[in-house]
PDB file of C-alpha atoms in Angstrom:
ATOM      1  CA  MET A 169      56.663  68.742 111.929  1.00 48.00           C
ATOM      2  CA  GLU A 170      60.127  70.282 111.874  1.00 47.00           C
ATOM      3  CA  LYS A 171      61.264  71.291 108.490  1.00 47.00           C
ATOM      4  CA  LYS A 172      64.726  70.041 107.494  1.00 48.00           C
ATOM      5  CA  GLU A 173      67.127  72.653 106.374  1.00 48.00           C
ATOM      6  CA  GLU A 174      68.042  72.097 102.764  1.00 49.00           C
ATOM      7  CA  LYS A 175      71.659  72.008 102.026  1.00 48.00           C
ATOM      8  CA  LYS A 176      72.903  74.687  99.760  1.00 46.00           C
ATOM      9  CA  PRO A 177      74.812  73.564  96.689  1.00 45.00           C
ATOM     10  CA  LYS A 178      78.510  74.204  96.754  1.00 44.00           C
ATOM     11  CA  ARG A 179      79.479  77.385  94.873  1.00 44.00           C
ATOM     12  CA  THR A 180      82.231  77.074  92.316  1.00 43.00           C
ATOM     13  CA  GLY A 181      84.370  79.560  90.438  1.00 42.00           C
ATOM     14  CA  LEU A 182      84.918  83.231  91.311  1.00 40.00           C
ATOM     15  CA  GLY A 183      81.756  83.489  93.363  1.00 41.00           C
ATOM     16  CA  ARG A 184      83.239  81.478  96.111  1.00 42.00           C
ATOM     17  CA  GLY A 185      85.670  84.310  97.029  1.00 41.00           C
ATOM     18  CA  LEU A 186      88.406  83.629  99.453  1.00 39.00           C
ATOM     19  CA  SER A 187      86.625  80.557 100.922  1.00 39.00           C
ATOM     20  CA  ALA A 188      87.416  78.757  97.696  1.00 42.00           C
ATOM     21  CA  LEU A 189      91.008  78.743  98.743  1.00 39.00           C
ATOM     22  CA  LEU A 190      90.431  76.476 101.742  1.00 37.00           C
ATOM     23  CA  SER A 191      91.277  73.069 100.379  1.00 39.00           C
ATOM     24  CA  ASP A 192      90.374  69.774 102.186  1.00 43.00           C
ATOM     25  CA  ASN A 193      93.880  69.704 103.654  1.00 39.00           C
ATOM     26  CA  MET A 194      93.360  73.187 105.171  1.00 39.00           C
ATOM     27  CA  GLU A 195      89.954  72.188 106.583  1.00 42.00           C
ATOM     28  CA  ASN A 196      91.560  69.217 108.178  1.00 42.00           C
ATOM     29  CA  SER A 197      94.226  71.565 109.619  1.00 39.00           C
ATOM     30  CA  LEU A 198      91.451  73.719 111.035  1.00 36.00           C
ATOM     31  CA  SER A 199      89.895  70.821 112.858  1.00 39.00           C
ATOM     32  CA  GLN A 200      93.247  69.845 114.215  1.00 39.00           C
ATOM     33  CA  THR A 201      93.771  73.303 115.629  1.00 37.00           C
ATOM     34  CA  THR A 202      90.456  73.480 117.542  1.00 36.00           C
ATOM     35  CA  VAL A 203      91.963  72.686 120.951  1.00 36.00           C
ATOM     36  CA  SER A 204      94.813  75.037 120.678  1.00 40.00           C
ATOM     37  CA  THR A 205      92.697  77.957 119.392  1.00 39.00           C
ATOM     38  CA  ASP A 206      90.017  77.278 122.022  1.00 42.00           C
ATOM     39  CA  PHE A 207      92.651  77.536 124.600  1.00 40.00           C
ATOM     40  CA  MET A 208      93.856  80.855 123.165  1.00 42.00           C
ATOM     41  CA  ALA A 209      90.331  82.214 123.154  1.00 42.00           C
ATOM     42  CA  ARG A 210      89.946  81.318 126.830  1.00 44.00           C
ATOM     43  CA  GLN A 211      93.229  83.059 127.575  1.00 45.00           C
ATOM     44  CA  ASP A 212      92.303  86.080 125.435  1.00 52.00           C
ATOM     45  CA  PRO A 213      88.460  86.189 125.452  1.00 43.00           C
ATOM     46  CA  SER A 214      88.181  89.543 123.861  1.00 46.00           C
ATOM     47  CA  ALA A 215      89.424  88.159 120.570  1.00 52.00           C
ATOM     48  CA  THR A 216      87.738  84.993 119.475  1.00 53.00           C
ATOM     49  CA  ILE A 217      88.739  83.140 116.267  1.00 51.00           C
ATOM     50  CA  GLY A 218      85.971  83.441 113.660  1.00 51.00           C
ATOM     51  CA  SER A 219      84.777  86.752 115.034  1.00 57.00           C
ATOM     52  CA  THR A 220      85.344  90.434 114.343  1.00 71.00           C
ATOM     53  CA  SER A 221      87.199  92.227 117.104  1.00 86.00           C
ATOM     54  CA  SER A 222      88.805  95.637 117.824  1.00 92.00           C
ATOM     55  CA  LEU A 223      92.524  94.906 118.242  1.00 94.00           C
ATOM     56  CA  PRO A 224      95.251  97.200 119.511  1.00 95.00           C
ATOM     57  CA  VAL A 225      97.389  98.061 116.510  1.00 94.00           C
ATOM     58  CA  GLU A 226     100.672  97.198 118.418  1.00 94.00           C
ATOM     59  CA  GLN A 227      99.453  93.583 118.677  1.00 94.00           C
ATOM     60  CA  VAL A 228      99.230  93.208 114.926  1.00 94.00           C
ATOM     61  CA  GLU A 229     102.363  92.359 112.931  1.00 91.00           C
ATOM     62  CA  VAL A 230     102.817  92.530 109.223  1.00 87.00           C
ATOM     63  CA  ASN A 231     102.479  89.540 106.907  1.00 77.00           C
ATOM     64  CA  PRO A 232     105.838  88.085 105.758  1.00 75.00           C
ATOM     65  CA  PHE A 233     104.029  86.688 102.787  1.00 65.00           C
ATOM     66  CA  GLN A 234     102.679  90.140 101.745  1.00 66.00           C
ATOM     67  CA  PRO A 235     103.170  90.233  97.925  1.00 60.00           C
ATOM     68  CA  ARG A 236     103.037  94.056  97.972  1.00 67.00           C
ATOM     69  CA  THR A 237     106.366  95.722  98.823  1.00 65.00           C
ATOM     70  CA  TYR A 238     105.617  99.283  97.706  1.00 70.00           C
ATOM     71  CA  PHE A 239     102.997 101.571  99.405  1.00 77.00           C
ATOM     72  CA  ASN A 240     102.529 104.995  97.919  1.00 79.00           C
ATOM     73  CA  GLU A 241     102.912 107.579 100.638  1.00 83.00           C
ATOM     74  CA  GLU A 242     100.400 110.119  99.136  1.00 83.00           C
ATOM     75  CA  SER A 243      97.836 107.394  98.813  1.00 82.00           C
ATOM     76  CA  LEU A 244      98.447 106.346 102.419  1.00 87.00           C
ATOM     77  CA  LYS A 245      97.961 109.857 103.633  1.00 89.00           C
ATOM     78  CA  GLY A 246      94.753 110.215 101.654  1.00 87.00           C
ATOM     79  CA  LEU A 247      93.419 107.010 103.135  1.00 88.00           C
ATOM     80  CA  SER A 248      94.512 108.072 106.607  1.00 90.00           C
ATOM     81  CA  GLU A 249      92.496 111.306 106.264  1.00 90.00           C
ATOM     82  CA  SER A 250      89.440 109.294 105.199  1.00 85.00           C
ATOM     83  CA  ILE A 251      89.922 107.090 108.267  1.00 89.00           C
ATOM     84  CA  LYS A 252      90.154 110.043 110.549  1.00 89.00           C
ATOM     85  CA  THR A 253      86.822 111.390 109.187  1.00 84.00           C
ATOM     86  CA  HIS A 254      84.774 108.184 108.739  1.00 78.00           C
ATOM     87  CA  GLY A 255      86.788 105.449 110.595  1.00 83.00           C
ATOM     88  CA  LEU A 256      87.966 102.296 108.995  1.00 84.00           C
ATOM     89  CA  ILE A 257      84.969 100.784 107.045  1.00 73.00           C
ATOM     90  CA  GLN A 258      86.566  97.505 105.927  1.00 76.00           C
ATOM     91  CA  PRO A 259      88.282  95.430 108.688  1.00 84.00           C
ATOM     92  CA  ILE A 260      91.580  93.823 108.160  1.00 87.00           C
ATOM     93  CA  THR A 261      91.940  90.051 108.257  1.00 81.00           C
ATOM     94  CA  VAL A 262      94.402  88.417 110.705  1.00 86.00           C
ATOM     95  CA  ARG A 263      95.393  85.143 112.077  1.00 83.00           C
ATOM     96  CA  LYS A 264      95.991  84.543 115.734  1.00 84.00           C
ATOM     97  CA  LEU A 265      99.583  83.644 116.664  1.00 84.00           C
ATOM     98  CA  GLY A 266      99.215  83.491 120.439  1.00 83.00           C
ATOM     99  CA  TYR A 267      98.066  85.517 123.403  1.00 85.00           C
ATOM    100  CA  GLU A 268      97.652  89.160 122.257  1.00 86.00           C
ATOM    101  CA  LYS A 269      99.531  88.485 119.111  1.00 88.00           C
ATOM    102  CA  TYR A 270      98.190  88.587 115.507  1.00 91.00           C
ATOM    103  CA  GLN A 271      99.486  88.535 112.008  1.00 89.00           C
ATOM    104  CA  ILE A 272      97.916  90.275 108.923  1.00 88.00           C
ATOM    105  CA  ILE A 273      96.447  88.019 106.287  1.00 81.00           C
ATOM    106  CA  SER A 274      95.129  90.971 104.217  1.00 77.00           C
ATOM    107  CA  GLY A 275      94.895  94.709 104.912  1.00 83.00           C
ATOM    108  CA  GLU A 276      98.472  95.917 105.544  1.00 87.00           C
ATOM    109  CA  ARG A 277      97.721  99.250 103.655  1.00 87.00           C
ATOM    110  CA  ARG A 278      94.702  99.831 105.858  1.00 89.00           C
ATOM    111  CA  LEU A 279      96.860  99.068 108.982  1.00 92.00           C
ATOM    112  CA  ARG A 280      99.615 101.481 107.905  1.00 91.00           C
ATOM    113  CA  ALA A 281      97.013 104.234 107.149  1.00 92.00           C
ATOM    114  CA  SER A 282      95.275 103.621 110.502  1.00 93.00           C
ATOM    115  CA  LYS A 283      98.586 104.140 112.305  1.00 93.00           C
ATOM    116  CA  ILE A 284      99.181 107.379 110.459  1.00 93.00           C
ATOM    117  CA  ALA A 285      95.604 108.415 111.440  1.00 93.00           C
ATOM    118  CA  GLY A 286      96.592 107.849 115.031  1.00 94.00           C
ATOM    119  CA  LEU A 287      94.172 104.929 115.720  1.00 94.00           C
ATOM    120  CA  THR A 288      95.121 102.824 118.675  1.00 94.00           C
ATOM    121  CA  HIS A 289      92.652  99.973 117.766  1.00 94.00           C
ATOM    122  CA  ILE A 290      91.696  98.471 114.411  1.00 94.00           C
ATOM    123  CA  PRO A 291      88.657  96.254 113.491  1.00 91.00           C
ATOM    124  CA  ALA A 292      89.811  92.826 112.339  1.00 89.00           C
ATOM    125  CA  TYR A 293      88.378  89.456 111.258  1.00 82.00           C
ATOM    126  CA  ILE A 294      90.203  86.749 113.111  1.00 84.00           C
ATOM    127  CA  ARG A 295      90.771  83.349 111.446  1.00 73.00           C
ATOM    128  CA  VAL A 296      93.115  80.378 111.389  1.00 68.00           C
ATOM    129  CA  ALA A 297      95.451  79.730 108.470  1.00 61.00           C
ATOM    130  CA  ASN A 298      98.609  77.686 108.018  1.00 64.00           C
ATOM    131  CA  ASP A 299     101.634  79.263 106.392  1.00 62.00           C
ATOM    132  CA  GLN A 300     100.903  77.756 102.948  1.00 66.00           C
ATOM    133  CA  GLY A 301      97.186  78.714 103.096  1.00 70.00           C
ATOM    134  CA  MET A 302      98.007  82.065 104.412  1.00 66.00           C
ATOM    135  CA  LEU A 303     100.370  82.747 101.541  1.00 68.00           C
ATOM    136  CA  GLU A 304      97.698  81.751  98.936  1.00 74.00           C
ATOM    137  CA  LEU A 305      95.031  83.754 100.771  1.00 72.00           C
ATOM    138  CA  ALA A 306      97.195  86.892 100.890  1.00 70.00           C
ATOM    139  CA  LEU A 307      98.281  86.552  97.264  1.00 74.00           C
ATOM    140  CA  VAL A 308      94.722  86.080  95.872  1.00 77.00           C
ATOM    141  CA  GLU A 309      93.210  88.709  98.138  1.00 73.00           C
ATOM    142  CA  ASN A 310      95.909  91.127  96.987  1.00 68.00           C
ATOM    143  CA  LEU A 311      95.435  90.253  93.276  1.00 76.00           C
ATOM    144  CA  HIS A 312      91.722  91.255  93.479  1.00 71.00           C
ATOM    145  CA  ARG A 313      92.684  94.829  94.359  1.00 71.00           C
ATOM    146  CA  ASP A 314      91.834  97.526  91.903  1.00 64.00           C
ATOM    147  CA  ASP A 315      94.828  99.688  92.597  1.00 72.00           C
ATOM    148  CA  LEU A 316      97.602  97.206  91.808  1.00 81.00           C
ATOM    149  CA  ASN A 317     100.071  98.135  89.082  1.00 86.00           C
ATOM    150  CA  PRO A 318     100.902  95.628  86.432  1.00 89.00           C
ATOM    151  CA  ILE A 319     104.259  94.619  87.984  1.00 87.00           C
ATOM    152  CA  GLU A 320     102.702  93.934  91.345  1.00 83.00           C
ATOM    153  CA  THR A 321     100.041  91.809  89.578  1.00 85.00           C
ATOM    154  CA  SER A 322     102.756  89.888  87.640  1.00 87.00           C
ATOM    155  CA  LEU A 323     104.822  89.246  90.737  1.00 82.00           C
ATOM    156  CA  GLY A 324     101.648  87.983  92.500  1.00 81.00           C
ATOM    157  CA  TYR A 325     100.990  85.467  89.678  1.00 85.00           C
ATOM    158  CA  LYS A 326     104.687  84.416  89.729  1.00 83.00           C
ATOM    159  CA  ARG A 327     104.525  83.699  93.528  1.00 77.00           C
ATOM    160  CA  LEU A 328     101.390  81.673  93.195  1.00 80.00           C
ATOM    161  CA  LEU A 329     103.209  79.581  90.495  1.00 81.00           C
ATOM    162  CA  ASP A 330     106.541  79.232  92.387  1.00 75.00           C
ATOM    163  CA  GLU A 331     105.453  79.086  96.046  1.00 68.00           C
ATOM    164  CA  CYS A 332     102.001  77.567  95.895  1.00 75.00           C
ATOM    165  CA  LYS A 333     103.043  75.072  93.270  1.00 77.00           C
ATOM    166  CA  ILE A 334     100.060  75.530  91.020  1.00 81.00           C
ATOM    167  CA  THR A 335      99.922  75.742  87.213  1.00 87.00           C
ATOM    168  CA  ILE A 336      99.139  78.814  85.086  1.00 90.00           C
ATOM    169  CA  GLU A 337      95.664  77.525  84.370  1.00 90.00           C
ATOM    170  CA  GLU A 338      95.059  77.130  88.096  1.00 87.00           C
ATOM    171  CA  VAL A 339      96.212  80.647  88.702  1.00 86.00           C
ATOM    172  CA  GLY A 340      93.679  81.842  86.059  1.00 86.00           C
ATOM    173  CA  ASN A 341      91.023  79.905  87.890  1.00 85.00           C
ATOM    174  CA  ARG A 342      91.881  81.486  91.269  1.00 81.00           C
ATOM    175  CA  VAL A 343      91.604  85.006  89.956  1.00 81.00           C
ATOM    176  CA  GLY A 344      89.068  84.615  87.229  1.00 83.00           C
ATOM    177  CA  LEU A 345      91.276  85.169  84.176  1.00 86.00           C
ATOM    178  CA  GLU A 346      92.151  83.370  81.045  1.00 90.00           C
ATOM    179  CA  ARG A 347      95.448  81.532  80.884  1.00 90.00           C
ATOM    180  CA  SER A 348      96.633  83.766  78.076  1.00 91.00           C
ATOM    181  CA  THR A 349      95.971  86.905  80.240  1.00 91.00           C
ATOM    182  CA  VAL A 350      98.001  85.479  83.108  1.00 91.00           C
ATOM    183  CA  ASN A 351     100.781  84.664  80.589  1.00 92.00           C
ATOM    184  CA  ASN A 352     100.824  88.235  79.297  1.00 92.00           C
ATOM    185  CA  TYR A 353     101.443  89.472  82.779  1.00 92.00           C
ATOM    186  CA  LEU A 354     104.165  86.928  83.515  1.00 92.00           C
ATOM    187  CA  ARG A 355     106.023  87.991  80.364  1.00 93.00           C
ATOM    188  CA  LEU A 356     106.390  91.511  81.808  1.00 92.00           C
ATOM    189  CA  LEU A 357     108.901  90.134  84.311  1.00 87.00           C
ATOM    190  CA  LYS A 358     111.261  89.398  81.450  1.00 89.00           C
ATOM    191  CA  LEU A 359     111.638  93.133  80.745  1.00 90.00           C
ATOM    192  CA  PRO A 360     114.777  94.906  82.123  1.00 86.00           C
ATOM    193  CA  PRO A 361     114.256  96.178  85.696  1.00 82.00           C
ATOM    194  CA  GLU A 362     114.396  99.767  84.537  1.00 86.00           C
ATOM    195  CA  ILE A 363     111.304  99.253  82.321  1.00 91.00           C
ATOM    196  CA  GLN A 364     109.554  97.258  85.057  1.00 88.00           C
ATOM    197  CA  ILE A 365     109.946 100.145  87.442  1.00 87.00           C
ATOM    198  CA  GLY A 366     108.663 102.567  84.807  1.00 91.00           C
ATOM    199  CA  LEU A 367     105.593 100.412  84.498  1.00 92.00           C
ATOM    200  CA  ARG A 368     105.241 100.153  88.251  1.00 88.00           C
ATOM    201  CA  ASP A 369     105.440 103.922  88.633  1.00 88.00           C
ATOM    202  CA  ASN A 370     102.912 104.627  85.838  1.00 90.00           C
ATOM    203  CA  GLN A 371     105.523 106.216  83.575  1.00 93.00           C
ATOM    204  CA  ILE A 372     104.275 103.800  80.862  1.00 95.00           C
ATOM    205  CA  GLN A 373     101.176 101.655  80.399  1.00 94.00           C
ATOM    206  CA  MET A 374     100.956  97.934  79.957  1.00 93.00           C
ATOM    207  CA  GLY A 375     100.391  98.481  76.233  1.00 94.00           C
ATOM    208  CA  HIS A 376     103.673 100.180  76.013  1.00 96.00           C
ATOM    209  CA  ALA A 377     105.414  97.278  77.871  1.00 96.00           C
ATOM    210  CA  ARG A 378     103.762  94.607  75.716  1.00 94.00           C
ATOM    211  CA  ALA A 379     105.128  96.348  72.640  1.00 95.00           C
ATOM    212  CA  LEU A 380     108.576  96.661  74.073  1.00 96.00           C
ATOM    213  CA  ILE A 381     108.804  93.051  75.112  1.00 94.00           C
ATOM    214  CA  THR A 382     108.573  91.999  71.469  1.00 93.00           C
ATOM    215  CA  LEU A 383     112.031  93.454  70.942  1.00 92.00           C
ATOM    216  CA  GLU A 384     114.530  90.598  71.659  1.00 84.00           C
ATOM    217  CA  ASN A 385     117.560  92.806  72.382  1.00 86.00           C
ATOM    218  CA  ILE A 386     117.616  94.327  75.952  1.00 87.00           C
ATOM    219  CA  ASP A 387     119.639  97.395  74.753  1.00 86.00           C
ATOM    220  CA  THR A 388     117.082  98.015  72.035  1.00 89.00           C
ATOM    221  CA  GLN A 389     114.182  97.670  74.553  1.00 91.00           C
ATOM    222  CA  LEU A 390     115.909 100.307  76.860  1.00 90.00           C
ATOM    223  CA  TRP A 391     116.555 102.655  73.917  1.00 90.00           C
ATOM    224  CA  ALA A 392     112.936 102.417  72.802  1.00 91.00           C
ATOM    225  CA  TYR A 393     111.725 102.830  76.371  1.00 94.00           C
ATOM    226  CA  ASN A 394     113.822 106.017  76.872  1.00 91.00           C
ATOM    227  CA  GLU A 395     112.448 107.344  73.491  1.00 91.00           C
ATOM    228  CA  CYS A 396     108.937 106.615  74.852  1.00 94.00           C
ATOM    229  CA  ILE A 397     109.541 108.478  78.048  1.00 93.00           C
ATOM    230  CA  LYS A 398     111.415 111.361  76.422  1.00 90.00           C
ATOM    231  CA  LYS A 399     108.820 112.009  73.717  1.00 91.00           C
ATOM    232  CA  ASP A 400     105.783 110.901  75.709  1.00 94.00           C
ATOM    233  CA  LEU A 401     104.782 108.461  73.080  1.00 94.00           C
ATOM    234  CA  SER A 402     101.355 106.885  72.951  1.00 95.00           C
ATOM    235  CA  VAL A 403     100.953 103.039  72.909  1.00 95.00           C
ATOM    236  CA  ARG A 404     100.167 103.200  69.226  1.00 95.00           C
ATOM    237  CA  LYS A 405     103.303 105.284  68.421  1.00 95.00           C
ATOM    238  CA  VAL A 406     105.493 102.833  70.397  1.00 94.00           C
ATOM    239  CA  GLU A 407     104.063  99.931  68.530  1.00 95.00           C
ATOM    240  CA  LYS A 408     104.941 101.769  65.307  1.00 93.00           C
ATOM    241  CA  LEU A 409     108.443 102.540  66.599  1.00 91.00           C
ATOM    242  CA  VAL A 410     108.994  98.848  67.523  1.00 92.00           C
ATOM    243  CA  GLN A 411     107.785  97.751  64.080  1.00 90.00           C
ATOM    244  CA  GLU A 412     110.165 100.226  62.363  1.00 89.00           C
ATOM    245  CA  ILE A 413     113.102  98.949  64.505  1.00 87.00           C
ATOM    246  CA  GLN A 414     112.354  95.361  63.645  1.00 86.00           C
ATOM    247  CA  ASN A 415     111.892  96.086  59.940  1.00 84.00           C
ATOM    248  CA  ALA A 416     114.963  98.406  59.626  1.00 72.00           C
ATOM    249  CA  ASN A 417     117.764  96.524  61.331  1.00 61.00           C
ATOM    250  CA  GLY A 418     116.505  93.186  62.625  1.00 53.00           C
ATOM    251  CA  ASP A 419     116.259  94.474  66.188  1.00 48.00           C
ATOM    252  CA  LYS A 420     119.829  95.705  66.564  1.00 46.00           C
ATOM    253  CA  PRO A 421     120.581  98.389  69.252  1.00 46.00           C
ATOM    254  CA  LYS A 422     121.808 101.767  68.338  1.00 47.00           C
ATOM    255  CA  LYS A 423     125.256 102.663  69.479  1.00 44.00           C
ATOM    256  CA  THR A 424     125.137 105.569  71.916  1.00 43.00           C
ATOM    257  CA  LYS A 425     127.882 107.186  73.964  1.00 44.00           C
ATOM    258  CA  LEU A 426     127.083 107.617  77.629  1.00 44.00           C
ATOM    259  CA  PRO A 427     127.193 111.302  78.811  1.00 49.00           C
ATOM    260  CA  ASP A 428     129.519 112.203  81.707  1.00 48.00           C
ATOM    261  CA  GLY A 429     128.154 111.017  85.067  1.00 54.00           C
ATOM    262  CA  ALA A 430     125.659 108.656  83.398  1.00 64.00           C
ATOM    263  CA  LEU A 431     125.362 105.160  84.855  1.00 70.00           C
ATOM    264  CA  SER A 432     126.380 102.214  82.611  1.00 68.00           C
ATOM    265  CA  PHE A 433     123.699  99.684  81.688  1.00 60.00           C
ATOM    266  CA  GLU A 434     125.028  97.278  84.275  1.00 69.00           C
ATOM    267  CA  MET A 435     124.856  99.925  87.035  1.00 78.00           C
ATOM    268  CA  ARG A 436     121.359 101.029  85.903  1.00 75.00           C
ATOM    269  CA  ARG A 437     120.260  97.377  86.122  1.00 71.00           C
ATOM    270  CA  ILE A 438     121.593  97.175  89.712  1.00 83.00           C
ATOM    271  CA  GLN A 439     119.909 100.545  90.514  1.00 83.00           C
ATOM    272  CA  SER A 440     116.619  99.162  89.213  1.00 77.00           C
ATOM    273  CA  GLN A 441     116.980  95.996  91.161  1.00 79.00           C
ATOM    274  CA  LEU A 442     117.604  97.933  94.336  1.00 86.00           C
ATOM    275  CA  SER A 443     114.640 100.228  93.700  1.00 83.00           C
ATOM    276  CA  SER A 444     112.381  97.188  93.081  1.00 78.00           C
ATOM    277  CA  HIS A 445     113.610  95.546  96.208  1.00 84.00           C
ATOM    278  CA  PHE A 446     113.180  98.468  98.502  1.00 85.00           C
ATOM    279  CA  GLY A 447     109.918  99.746  96.899  1.00 82.00           C
ATOM    280  CA  THR A 448     111.322 103.247  96.440  1.00 84.00           C
ATOM    281  CA  LYS A 449     113.534 105.080  94.032  1.00 83.00           C
ATOM    282  CA  VAL A 450     117.125 104.373  94.854  1.00 87.00           C
ATOM    283  CA  GLU A 451     119.831 106.908  93.648  1.00 87.00           C
ATOM    284  CA  MET A 452     123.309 105.725  92.719  1.00 88.00           C
ATOM    285  CA  GLN A 453     126.465 107.697  91.998  1.00 86.00           C
ATOM    286  CA  VAL A 454     129.446 105.908  90.546  1.00 84.00           C
ATOM    287  CA  GLU A 455     132.907 107.358  90.037  1.00 81.00           C
ATOM    288  CA  PRO A 456     135.314 106.240  87.227  1.00 75.00           C
ATOM    289  CA  ASN A 457     137.463 104.361  89.825  1.00 76.00           C
ATOM    290  CA  GLY A 458     134.446 102.211  90.789  1.00 78.00           C
ATOM    291  CA  LYS A 459     133.684 103.959  94.060  1.00 85.00           C
ATOM    292  CA  GLY A 460     130.220 105.401  94.643  1.00 88.00           C
ATOM    293  CA  ASN A 461     127.176 106.108  96.884  1.00 89.00           C
ATOM    294  CA  ILE A 462     123.711 104.673  97.242  1.00 92.00           C
ATOM    295  CA  SER A 463     120.878 106.788  98.570  1.00 91.00           C
ATOM    296  CA  ILE A 464     117.629 105.256  99.732  1.00 90.00           C
ATOM    297  CA  PRO A 465     114.983 107.850 100.801  1.00 87.00           C
ATOM    298  CA  PHE A 466     112.246 107.212 103.387  1.00 86.00           C
ATOM    299  CA  TYR A 467     109.187 109.286 104.144  1.00 84.00           C
ATOM    300  CA  SER A 468     108.185 108.384 107.684  1.00 86.00           C
ATOM    301  CA  GLU A 469     109.365 106.408 110.668  1.00 86.00           C
ATOM    302  CA  ASP A 470     107.187 103.484 109.566  1.00 85.00           C
ATOM    303  CA  ASP A 471     108.749 103.632 106.139  1.00 84.00           C
ATOM    304  CA  LEU A 472     112.257 103.613 107.724  1.00 88.00           C
ATOM    305  CA  ASN A 473     111.248 100.539 109.776  1.00 87.00           C
ATOM    306  CA  ARG A 474     110.033  98.839 106.620  1.00 88.00           C
ATOM    307  CA  LEU A 475     113.393  99.493 104.976  1.00 87.00           C
ATOM    308  CA  MET A 476     115.301  98.165 107.988  1.00 89.00           C
ATOM    309  CA  GLU A 477     113.233  94.962 107.904  1.00 87.00           C
ATOM    310  CA  LEU A 478     114.195  94.564 104.241  1.00 87.00           C
ATOM    311  CA  ILE A 479     117.918  95.165 105.067  1.00 86.00           C
ATOM    312  CA  ASN A 480     117.868  92.893 108.178  1.00 83.00           C
ATOM    313  CA  PRO A 481     115.080  90.316 107.522  1.00 73.00           C
TER     314      PRO A 481
END
């Protein structure tokens, strides 16, 4: 007598991984795309949806929903050396756009490093995802990385809220965190851009930022931040400094004269916004008459192409 296969209970919570993101609507969308994807598979039999394939790197385009805009060049070089020695262990995940055309869902860093390593083909999981599902998949996949800085994490949560139209509690459920933890990350985005970049570039830790955000005045926040950088203050010392400021003068900024050649607060804010947008340190020089220069460095041809895509989307 043939033994019936028992149905496994549906997994809930974090253990479901990325599959938890596929809602009923997305499952319906998958069934509706069967005919078109089967046709694509017949036209391009070497790359079948649902399989793992070796794809030419030139056929894979970047994900426009990629929440990560900054890729550390030294880290990429280190990964590329590892790929040269051991190959790419973890395949990227892509969706099929058409004949010999794919788009990354997750793994842009691995793709960049593979190109630097000189790989012509890259292992990839191929799947179907609509734009909304793809955005959520990319965001949650990215948020589970260990090497994200707090600002990248905060921006990821913000995009889940704004673009995927879910609540803070639902964001917490997606990534396995308490609502209060997600809220603490979101508050970081209220800091001035200069402090956000310092946090992104590991000049300060999240503990420093959480102390600074309790200061209500932006100029005071920036003054305390600069003191932190200049004196290399620990989190505990910054917390003490913030407490002294609040007790002494009700969170009023100190009046300081700008040295010659220094950027005004407004110009520093613009410089910080440009640096955040381009994912690299932007230099600005402003003359007294209002004229000036903006310098945006790049570190490779791929990095230049990335900047051009940001300038001309």
